[in-house]
């Protein structure tokens, strides 16, 4: 068993993210959940908020460490002496992008392997973008995000205003 990194922007964290992280935690000795700054996106939540959400949603999972990261995943992995990354895949479109990233990381840090876990069937469609879109129109996001952080995410994405959830 070894240490792996589960990287992502987690903006916001979804049930799909939590499923992949928990499955990785059952398989590996330690999982570093690395909350990365994605310079290509403007986040809805601060790094601190995203870490808070992950801490609440993963409460009781003992073999995880949640950290914030900037820069390249390959550099962070090398710095931590970690040689494996676990990524979740929902669809073929995910595979194309993640395969490119895995090959790039392999060039930057040849010891780094990327392992793919397929999403659970109930999470195949789910993404942070979907959560943000549905919430922005006042839609019910209860099935998309962990219940323990639902209200915080909904209030922020809906502007604390009225929504269609009961």
Short mmCIF file of C-alpha atoms in Angstrom, two decimals:
data_model
loop_
_atom_site.label_atom_id
_atom_site.label_comp_id
_atom_site.label_asym_id
_atom_site.label_seq_id
_atom_site.Cartn_x
_atom_site.Cartn_y
_atom_site.Cartn_z
CA UNK A 1 0.00 0.00 0.00
CA UNK A 2 1.15 3.52 -0.61
CA UNK A 3 0.26 7.18 -0.57
CA UNK A 4 -1.68 8.63 -3.50
CA UNK A 5 -2.87 12.09 -4.42
CA UNK A 6 -6.48 12.86 -5.39
CA UNK A 7 -6.19 16.30 -7.01
CA UNK A 8 -8.95 18.65 -8.05
CA UNK A 9 -10.37 22.12 -7.76
CA UNK A 10 -13.45 20.85 -5.86
CA UNK A 11 -15.40 24.04 -6.61
CA UNK A 12 -17.65 22.85 -5.06
CA UNK A 13 -17.07 19.31 -3.90
CA UNK A 14 -19.73 16.88 -5.14
CA UNK A 15 -20.94 13.44 -4.11
CA UNK A 16 -18.92 12.14 -7.06
CA UNK A 17 -15.69 13.61 -5.66
CA UNK A 18 -16.41 12.16 -2.23
CA UNK A 19 -17.14 8.73 -3.71
CA UNK A 20 -13.78 8.63 -5.55
CA UNK A 21 -11.83 9.87 -2.50
CA UNK A 22 -13.47 7.34 -0.15
CA UNK A 23 -12.86 4.50 -2.59
CA UNK A 24 -9.21 5.54 -2.89
CA UNK A 25 -8.97 5.68 0.91
CA UNK A 26 -10.18 2.06 1.09
CA UNK A 27 -7.52 0.98 -1.40
CA UNK A 28 -4.45 2.97 -0.36
CA UNK A 29 -2.67 3.55 2.92
CA UNK A 30 -2.93 7.34 2.68
CA UNK A 31 -4.76 9.74 0.36
CA UNK A 32 -3.67 13.35 -0.02
CA UNK A 33 -6.65 15.35 -1.25
CA UNK A 34 -4.97 18.25 -3.03
CA UNK A 35 -7.16 21.30 -3.63
CA UNK A 36 -5.55 23.04 -6.59
CA UNK A 37 -5.92 26.55 -7.90
CA UNK A 38 -7.04 26.28 -11.52
CA UNK A 39 -5.86 29.47 -13.20
CA UNK A 40 -8.17 28.79 -16.14
CA UNK A 41 -11.25 29.15 -13.91
CA UNK A 42 -12.60 31.80 -11.56
CA UNK A 43 -13.63 29.87 -8.44
CA UNK A 44 -16.94 30.36 -6.64
CA UNK A 45 -15.40 29.28 -3.33
CA UNK A 46 -12.10 30.17 -1.71
CA UNK A 47 -9.47 27.50 -1.12
CA UNK A 48 -10.29 27.70 2.60
CA UNK A 49 -13.99 27.11 1.93
CA UNK A 50 -13.27 24.16 -0.34
CA UNK A 51 -10.99 22.62 2.29
CA UNK A 52 -13.69 23.20 4.92
CA UNK A 53 -16.27 21.43 2.74
CA UNK A 54 -13.94 18.48 2.17
CA UNK A 55 -13.13 18.22 5.88
CA UNK A 56 -16.83 18.11 6.77
CA UNK A 57 -17.76 15.70 3.98
CA UNK A 58 -14.85 13.35 4.76
CA UNK A 59 -15.17 13.44 8.54
CA UNK A 60 -14.35 10.03 9.96
CA UNK A 61 -12.11 8.98 7.05
CA UNK A 62 -8.87 8.63 8.98
CA UNK A 63 -6.26 8.10 6.27
CA UNK A 64 -6.69 11.35 4.36
CA UNK A 65 -4.84 14.64 4.42
CA UNK A 66 -6.42 17.70 2.81
CA UNK A 67 -4.03 20.34 1.49
CA UNK A 68 -4.10 23.40 -0.75
CA UNK A 69 -1.77 23.52 -3.74
CA UNK A 70 -0.66 25.92 -6.40
CA UNK A 71 1.47 25.08 -9.37
CA UNK A 72 1.94 21.78 -11.13
CA UNK A 73 0.68 18.46 -9.79
CA UNK A 74 3.91 16.78 -10.93
CA UNK A 75 5.99 19.22 -8.88
CA UNK A 76 3.82 18.73 -5.81
CA UNK A 77 3.96 14.94 -6.14
CA UNK A 78 7.74 15.01 -6.51
CA UNK A 79 8.06 17.30 -3.48
CA UNK A 80 5.93 14.90 -1.39
CA UNK A 81 7.66 11.82 -2.89
CA UNK A 82 4.33 10.46 -4.06
CA UNK A 83 4.35 8.33 -7.21
CA UNK A 84 0.63 7.78 -7.84
CA UNK A 85 -2.37 9.96 -8.63
CA UNK A 86 -5.99 8.79 -8.51
CA UNK A 87 -8.48 10.48 -10.81
CA UNK A 88 -12.17 9.82 -11.30
CA UNK A 89 -13.58 9.38 -14.80
CA UNK A 90 -17.20 10.01 -15.69
CA UNK A 91 -17.25 9.76 -19.48
CA UNK A 92 -15.05 9.46 -22.55
CA UNK A 93 -14.68 13.24 -22.63
CA UNK A 94 -13.07 13.05 -19.17
CA UNK A 95 -10.74 10.34 -20.37
CA UNK A 96 -9.35 12.43 -23.24
CA UNK A 97 -8.47 15.35 -20.98
CA UNK A 98 -7.23 13.21 -18.09
CA UNK A 99 -5.13 11.05 -20.42
CA UNK A 100 -3.42 14.20 -21.76
CA UNK A 101 -2.77 15.35 -18.20
CA UNK A 102 -1.43 11.92 -17.18
CA UNK A 103 0.99 11.89 -20.12
CA UNK A 104 2.11 15.45 -19.36
CA UNK A 105 2.66 14.59 -15.69
CA UNK A 106 4.61 11.49 -16.73
CA UNK A 107 6.97 13.65 -18.82
CA UNK A 108 7.39 16.17 -15.99
CA UNK A 109 7.85 13.46 -13.33
CA UNK A 110 8.56 10.04 -14.90
CA UNK A 111 7.92 8.13 -11.65
CA UNK A 112 4.35 9.46 -11.43
CA UNK A 113 1.60 7.03 -12.43
CA UNK A 114 -2.03 8.01 -12.90
CA UNK A 115 -4.73 5.54 -11.86
CA UNK A 116 -8.28 6.01 -13.07
CA UNK A 117 -11.38 5.04 -11.10
CA UNK A 118 -14.66 5.03 -12.97
CA UNK A 119 -17.45 6.98 -11.35
CA UNK A 120 -20.25 5.12 -9.68
CA UNK A 121 -23.28 4.88 -11.96
CA UNK A 122 -25.27 7.37 -9.89
CA UNK A 123 -22.51 9.99 -10.30
CA UNK A 124 -21.67 9.56 -13.99
CA UNK A 125 -23.34 12.82 -15.00
CA UNK A 126 -22.26 14.89 -11.99
CA UNK A 127 -19.81 17.78 -12.08
CA UNK A 128 -19.13 20.95 -10.11
CA UNK A 129 -20.29 22.90 -13.16
CA UNK A 130 -23.67 21.17 -13.08
CA UNK A 131 -24.03 21.96 -9.37
CA UNK A 132 -23.25 25.64 -10.00
CA UNK A 133 -25.62 25.87 -12.96
CA UNK A 134 -28.56 24.18 -11.22
CA UNK A 135 -28.05 26.22 -8.03
CA UNK A 136 -27.75 29.50 -9.96
CA UNK A 137 -31.31 28.96 -11.20
CA UNK A 138 -32.56 28.05 -7.73
CA UNK A 139 -32.71 24.33 -8.51
CA UNK A 140 -32.45 21.57 -5.93
CA UNK A 141 -28.83 20.41 -5.52
CA UNK A 142 -29.55 18.00 -2.65
CA UNK A 143 -28.75 14.94 -4.81
CA UNK A 144 -25.46 16.45 -6.01
CA UNK A 145 -23.57 17.50 -2.87
CA UNK A 146 -23.03 15.89 0.55
CA UNK A 147 -25.87 16.71 2.93
CA UNK A 148 -23.52 18.01 5.64
CA UNK A 149 -22.43 20.89 3.39
CA UNK A 150 -25.55 21.28 1.26
CA UNK A 151 -26.90 24.41 2.97
CA UNK A 152 -23.56 26.24 2.87
CA UNK A 153 -23.09 25.52 -0.82
CA UNK A 154 -26.71 26.30 -1.72
CA UNK A 155 -26.69 29.57 0.22
CA UNK A 156 -23.55 30.77 -1.54
CA UNK A 157 -24.54 29.68 -5.03
CA UNK A 158 -28.10 30.94 -4.68
CA UNK A 159 -26.95 34.17 -3.07
CA UNK A 160 -28.66 33.25 0.18
CA UNK A 161 -31.94 33.98 -1.53
CA UNK A 162 -35.07 32.03 -2.28
CA UNK A 163 -34.77 28.72 -4.09
CA UNK A 164 -37.01 25.83 -5.05
CA UNK A 165 -35.87 23.43 -2.34
CA UNK A 166 -38.22 22.48 0.45
#
